[in-house]
């Protein structure tokens, strides 16, 4: 976790801002209360909104930086639509499913296949929105490029984050009350 936190320092403002905006939403985390002004212009390009549909997720809004980092994330497409899933797609789908089932934020560092087709190491955080009873109807995704450890350029391992609130605290920004 210490190495992970160090590599994420380059994106810490955005990661913490995303989490803190989400944390201040009222119970149920209604998507309708998301305010783009609270995210700010530096964060918005790294965000995507997804709609839960039966056994899948549809990408509804996708920031410009995400489009550059992952050629597979496009507005209107679904997470399960690809016939030849890349490691990054299946990893992000599992992360989304974990968040929907647990109703808690989750994050990981993993490879994403960029527009050039070359895997790039990215940090993704998924936050549940519009929780109605036991269902999560929407998801908020943040995605950032992170530096790879020296000598580990091609072998990009999945590194889950055990606790998103603890990660935010370790990055130096306490959670909002």
mmCIF file of C-alpha atoms in Angstrom:
data_model
loop_
_atom_site.group_PDB
_atom_site.id
_atom_site.type_symbol
_atom_site.label_atom_id
_atom_site.label_comp_id
_atom_site.label_asym_id
_atom_site.label_seq_id
_atom_site.Cartn_x
_atom_site.Cartn_y
_atom_site.Cartn_z
ATOM 1 C CA UNK A 1 0.000 0.000 0.000
ATOM 2 C CA UNK A 2 2.886 2.415 0.711
ATOM 3 C CA UNK A 3 4.295 2.006 -2.801
ATOM 4 C CA UNK A 4 0.785 2.341 -4.231
ATOM 5 C CA UNK A 5 0.165 5.578 -2.302
ATOM 6 C CA UNK A 6 3.473 7.009 -3.523
ATOM 7 C CA UNK A 7 2.621 6.293 -7.156
ATOM 8 C CA UNK A 8 -0.808 7.887 -6.730
ATOM 9 C CA UNK A 9 0.550 11.150 -5.315
ATOM 10 C CA UNK A 10 0.624 12.604 -8.824
ATOM 11 C CA UNK A 11 -3.202 12.284 -8.914
ATOM 12 C CA UNK A 12 -3.964 12.691 -5.226
ATOM 13 C CA UNK A 13 -5.858 15.980 -5.517
ATOM 14 C CA UNK A 14 -8.262 14.502 -8.058
ATOM 15 C CA UNK A 15 -8.641 11.140 -6.312
ATOM 16 C CA UNK A 16 -9.387 12.794 -2.986
ATOM 17 C CA UNK A 17 -11.692 15.395 -4.511
ATOM 18 C CA UNK A 18 -13.744 12.696 -6.246
ATOM 19 C CA UNK A 19 -14.075 10.691 -3.053
ATOM 20 C CA UNK A 20 -14.916 13.741 -0.946
ATOM 21 C CA UNK A 21 -17.597 14.997 -3.362
ATOM 22 C CA UNK A 22 -19.140 11.517 -3.327
ATOM 23 C CA UNK A 23 -18.884 11.263 0.483
ATOM 24 C CA UNK A 24 -20.821 14.519 0.945
ATOM 25 C CA UNK A 25 -23.817 13.240 -1.025
ATOM 26 C CA UNK A 26 -26.800 12.376 1.196
ATOM 27 C CA UNK A 27 -27.855 8.816 2.039
ATOM 28 C CA UNK A 28 -28.633 6.856 -1.102
ATOM 29 C CA UNK A 29 -26.039 8.897 -3.034
ATOM 30 C CA UNK A 30 -28.535 10.203 -5.636
ATOM 31 C CA UNK A 31 -26.944 10.721 -9.033
ATOM 32 C CA UNK A 32 -29.300 13.641 -9.595
ATOM 33 C CA UNK A 33 -27.427 15.630 -6.920
ATOM 34 C CA UNK A 34 -24.043 15.416 -8.659
ATOM 35 C CA UNK A 35 -22.839 18.926 -9.424
ATOM 36 C CA UNK A 36 -20.133 19.210 -12.114
ATOM 37 C CA UNK A 37 -18.944 22.478 -10.529
ATOM 38 C CA UNK A 38 -17.986 20.598 -7.343
ATOM 39 C CA UNK A 39 -15.706 18.294 -9.328
ATOM 40 C CA UNK A 40 -13.955 21.106 -11.146
ATOM 41 C CA UNK A 41 -12.400 21.263 -14.620
ATOM 42 C CA UNK A 42 -9.285 19.208 -13.715
ATOM 43 C CA UNK A 43 -11.335 16.250 -12.511
ATOM 44 C CA UNK A 44 -14.215 16.086 -15.018
ATOM 45 C CA UNK A 45 -12.127 14.650 -17.906
ATOM 46 C CA UNK A 46 -11.260 11.679 -15.660
ATOM 47 C CA UNK A 47 -14.872 10.759 -14.816
ATOM 48 C CA UNK A 48 -17.515 8.500 -16.309
ATOM 49 C CA UNK A 49 -21.119 7.877 -15.306
ATOM 50 C CA UNK A 50 -22.543 4.406 -15.799
ATOM 51 C CA UNK A 51 -26.082 3.083 -15.627
ATOM 52 C CA UNK A 52 -26.705 -0.382 -14.191
ATOM 53 C CA UNK A 53 -28.706 -2.482 -16.643
ATOM 54 C CA UNK A 54 -29.548 -6.179 -16.219
ATOM 55 C CA UNK A 55 -26.221 -8.065 -15.922
ATOM 56 C CA UNK A 56 -24.197 -5.174 -17.330
ATOM 57 C CA UNK A 57 -23.326 -1.459 -17.167
ATOM 58 C CA UNK A 58 -23.855 1.142 -19.886
ATOM 59 C CA UNK A 59 -21.381 4.014 -20.202
ATOM 60 C CA UNK A 60 -23.477 7.178 -20.363
ATOM 61 C CA UNK A 61 -21.028 10.054 -19.937
ATOM 62 C CA UNK A 62 -17.289 9.690 -20.408
ATOM 63 C CA UNK A 63 -14.644 12.331 -19.838
ATOM 64 C CA UNK A 64 -12.118 13.093 -22.563
ATOM 65 C CA UNK A 65 -9.100 11.794 -20.649
ATOM 66 C CA UNK A 66 -10.786 8.415 -20.092
ATOM 67 C CA UNK A 67 -11.369 8.089 -23.832
ATOM 68 C CA UNK A 68 -7.611 8.589 -24.335
ATOM 69 C CA UNK A 69 -6.666 6.088 -21.616
ATOM 70 C CA UNK A 70 -9.016 3.291 -22.642
ATOM 71 C CA UNK A 71 -10.171 2.769 -26.184
ATOM 72 C CA UNK A 72 -12.916 0.426 -24.982
ATOM 73 C CA UNK A 73 -14.868 2.937 -22.905
ATOM 74 C CA UNK A 74 -17.257 4.801 -25.203
ATOM 75 C CA UNK A 75 -20.597 6.529 -24.518
ATOM 76 C CA UNK A 76 -23.515 4.175 -25.139
ATOM 77 C CA UNK A 77 -21.404 1.010 -25.061
ATOM 78 C CA UNK A 78 -21.690 -1.582 -22.343
ATOM 79 C CA UNK A 79 -18.987 -3.105 -20.200
ATOM 80 C CA UNK A 80 -19.860 -6.620 -21.411
ATOM 81 C CA UNK A 81 -20.274 -5.725 -25.087
ATOM 82 C CA UNK A 82 -16.823 -6.745 -26.234
ATOM 83 C CA UNK A 83 -16.390 -10.216 -27.627
ATOM 84 C CA UNK A 84 -12.638 -10.326 -26.927
ATOM 85 C CA UNK A 85 -12.345 -8.709 -23.516
ATOM 86 C CA UNK A 86 -9.002 -7.155 -22.696
ATOM 87 C CA UNK A 87 -7.639 -7.736 -19.213
ATOM 88 C CA UNK A 88 -8.486 -4.150 -18.344
ATOM 89 C CA UNK A 89 -12.115 -4.514 -19.413
ATOM 90 C CA UNK A 90 -12.731 -7.655 -17.431
ATOM 91 C CA UNK A 91 -10.949 -6.189 -14.400
ATOM 92 C CA UNK A 92 -12.995 -2.997 -14.476
ATOM 93 C CA UNK A 93 -16.184 -5.011 -14.942
ATOM 94 C CA UNK A 94 -15.358 -7.067 -11.823
ATOM 95 C CA UNK A 95 -14.626 -3.850 -9.943
ATOM 96 C CA UNK A 96 -17.996 -2.417 -10.997
ATOM 97 C CA UNK A 97 -19.767 -5.615 -9.961
ATOM 98 C CA UNK A 98 -18.018 -5.538 -6.552
ATOM 99 C CA UNK A 99 -19.164 -1.957 -5.952
ATOM 100 C CA UNK A 100 -22.734 -2.717 -7.042
ATOM 101 C CA UNK A 101 -22.934 -5.758 -4.758
ATOM 102 C CA UNK A 102 -21.183 -4.273 -1.715
ATOM 103 C CA UNK A 103 -22.622 -0.757 -2.117
ATOM 104 C CA UNK A 104 -19.163 0.525 -1.108
ATOM 105 C CA UNK A 105 -16.454 2.293 -3.104
ATOM 106 C CA UNK A 106 -13.640 0.201 -4.525
ATOM 107 C CA UNK A 107 -10.418 0.956 -6.374
ATOM 108 C CA UNK A 108 -7.540 -0.788 -8.103
ATOM 109 C CA UNK A 109 -4.521 -0.248 -10.272
ATOM 110 C CA UNK A 110 -4.531 -2.353 -13.444
ATOM 111 C CA UNK A 111 -3.697 -2.276 -17.146
ATOM 112 C CA UNK A 112 -5.966 -0.471 -19.572
ATOM 113 C CA UNK A 113 -5.609 -0.910 -23.290
ATOM 114 C CA UNK A 114 -5.081 2.598 -24.639
ATOM 115 C CA UNK A 115 -6.009 3.976 -28.050
ATOM 116 C CA UNK A 116 -2.662 2.741 -29.386
ATOM 117 C CA UNK A 117 -3.432 -0.790 -28.176
ATOM 118 C CA UNK A 118 -0.552 -0.687 -25.699
ATOM 119 C CA UNK A 119 -1.485 -1.477 -22.082
ATOM 120 C CA UNK A 120 -1.077 1.453 -19.712
ATOM 121 C CA UNK A 121 -1.073 1.363 -15.940
ATOM 122 C CA UNK A 122 -4.123 3.182 -14.567
ATOM 123 C CA UNK A 123 -5.792 3.713 -11.219
ATOM 124 C CA UNK A 124 -9.574 3.347 -11.228
ATOM 125 C CA UNK A 125 -12.025 4.163 -8.465
ATOM 126 C CA UNK A 126 -15.695 3.206 -8.692
ATOM 127 C CA UNK A 127 -18.310 4.764 -6.416
ATOM 128 C CA UNK A 128 -21.950 3.631 -6.046
ATOM 129 C CA UNK A 129 -24.747 6.064 -6.866
ATOM 130 C CA UNK A 130 -28.551 6.044 -6.700
ATOM 131 C CA UNK A 131 -28.788 3.255 -4.156
ATOM 132 C CA UNK A 132 -32.390 2.128 -3.835
ATOM 133 C CA UNK A 133 -32.908 -0.640 -1.305
ATOM 134 C CA UNK A 134 -30.252 -3.247 -2.117
ATOM 135 C CA UNK A 135 -29.772 -2.048 -5.708
ATOM 136 C CA UNK A 136 -27.115 0.299 -7.039
ATOM 137 C CA UNK A 137 -28.576 1.964 -10.120
ATOM 138 C CA UNK A 138 -25.623 4.076 -11.191
ATOM 139 C CA UNK A 139 -21.841 4.114 -10.836
ATOM 140 C CA UNK A 140 -19.295 6.915 -10.907
ATOM 141 C CA UNK A 141 -15.874 5.975 -12.301
ATOM 142 C CA UNK A 142 -12.635 7.908 -11.962
ATOM 143 C CA UNK A 143 -9.636 6.829 -14.066
ATOM 144 C CA UNK A 144 -6.057 8.147 -13.974
ATOM 145 C CA UNK A 145 -2.764 7.163 -15.555
ATOM 146 C CA UNK A 146 -0.143 6.296 -12.915
ATOM 147 C CA UNK A 147 3.587 5.785 -13.249
ATOM 148 C CA UNK A 148 4.731 2.182 -13.498
ATOM 149 C CA UNK A 149 7.337 0.950 -11.054
ATOM 150 C CA UNK A 150 10.840 0.881 -12.549
ATOM 151 C CA UNK A 151 11.449 -2.204 -14.653
ATOM 152 C CA UNK A 152 7.773 -3.226 -14.593
ATOM 153 C CA UNK A 153 6.557 -1.636 -17.810
ATOM 154 C CA UNK A 154 5.059 -4.656 -19.542
ATOM 155 C CA UNK A 155 4.057 -6.761 -16.535
ATOM 156 C CA UNK A 156 1.172 -4.747 -15.079
ATOM 157 C CA UNK A 157 -0.410 -6.557 -12.138
ATOM 158 C CA UNK A 158 -3.844 -5.890 -10.692
ATOM 159 C CA UNK A 159 -3.395 -4.137 -7.359
ATOM 160 C CA UNK A 160 -6.681 -3.785 -5.455
ATOM 161 C CA UNK A 161 -7.048 -1.102 -2.794
ATOM 162 C CA UNK A 162 -8.311 -2.708 0.435
ATOM 163 C CA UNK A 163 -10.040 0.466 1.701
ATOM 164 C CA UNK A 164 -10.792 3.586 -0.334
ATOM 165 C CA UNK A 165 -11.364 5.782 2.769
ATOM 166 C CA UNK A 166 -7.989 4.688 4.188
ATOM 167 C CA UNK A 167 -6.284 5.373 0.848
ATOM 168 C CA UNK A 168 -7.730 8.906 0.795
ATOM 169 C CA UNK A 169 -6.401 9.491 4.310
ATOM 170 C CA UNK A 170 -2.947 8.114 3.401
ATOM 171 C CA UNK A 171 -2.802 10.423 0.402
ATOM 172 C CA UNK A 172 -3.004 13.292 2.864
ATOM 173 C CA UNK A 173 -6.581 14.439 2.504
ATOM 174 C CA UNK A 174 -8.940 13.482 5.329
ATOM 175 C CA UNK A 175 -12.450 12.431 4.397
ATOM 176 C CA UNK A 176 -15.196 15.013 4.496
ATOM 177 C CA UNK A 177 -17.570 14.735 7.427
#
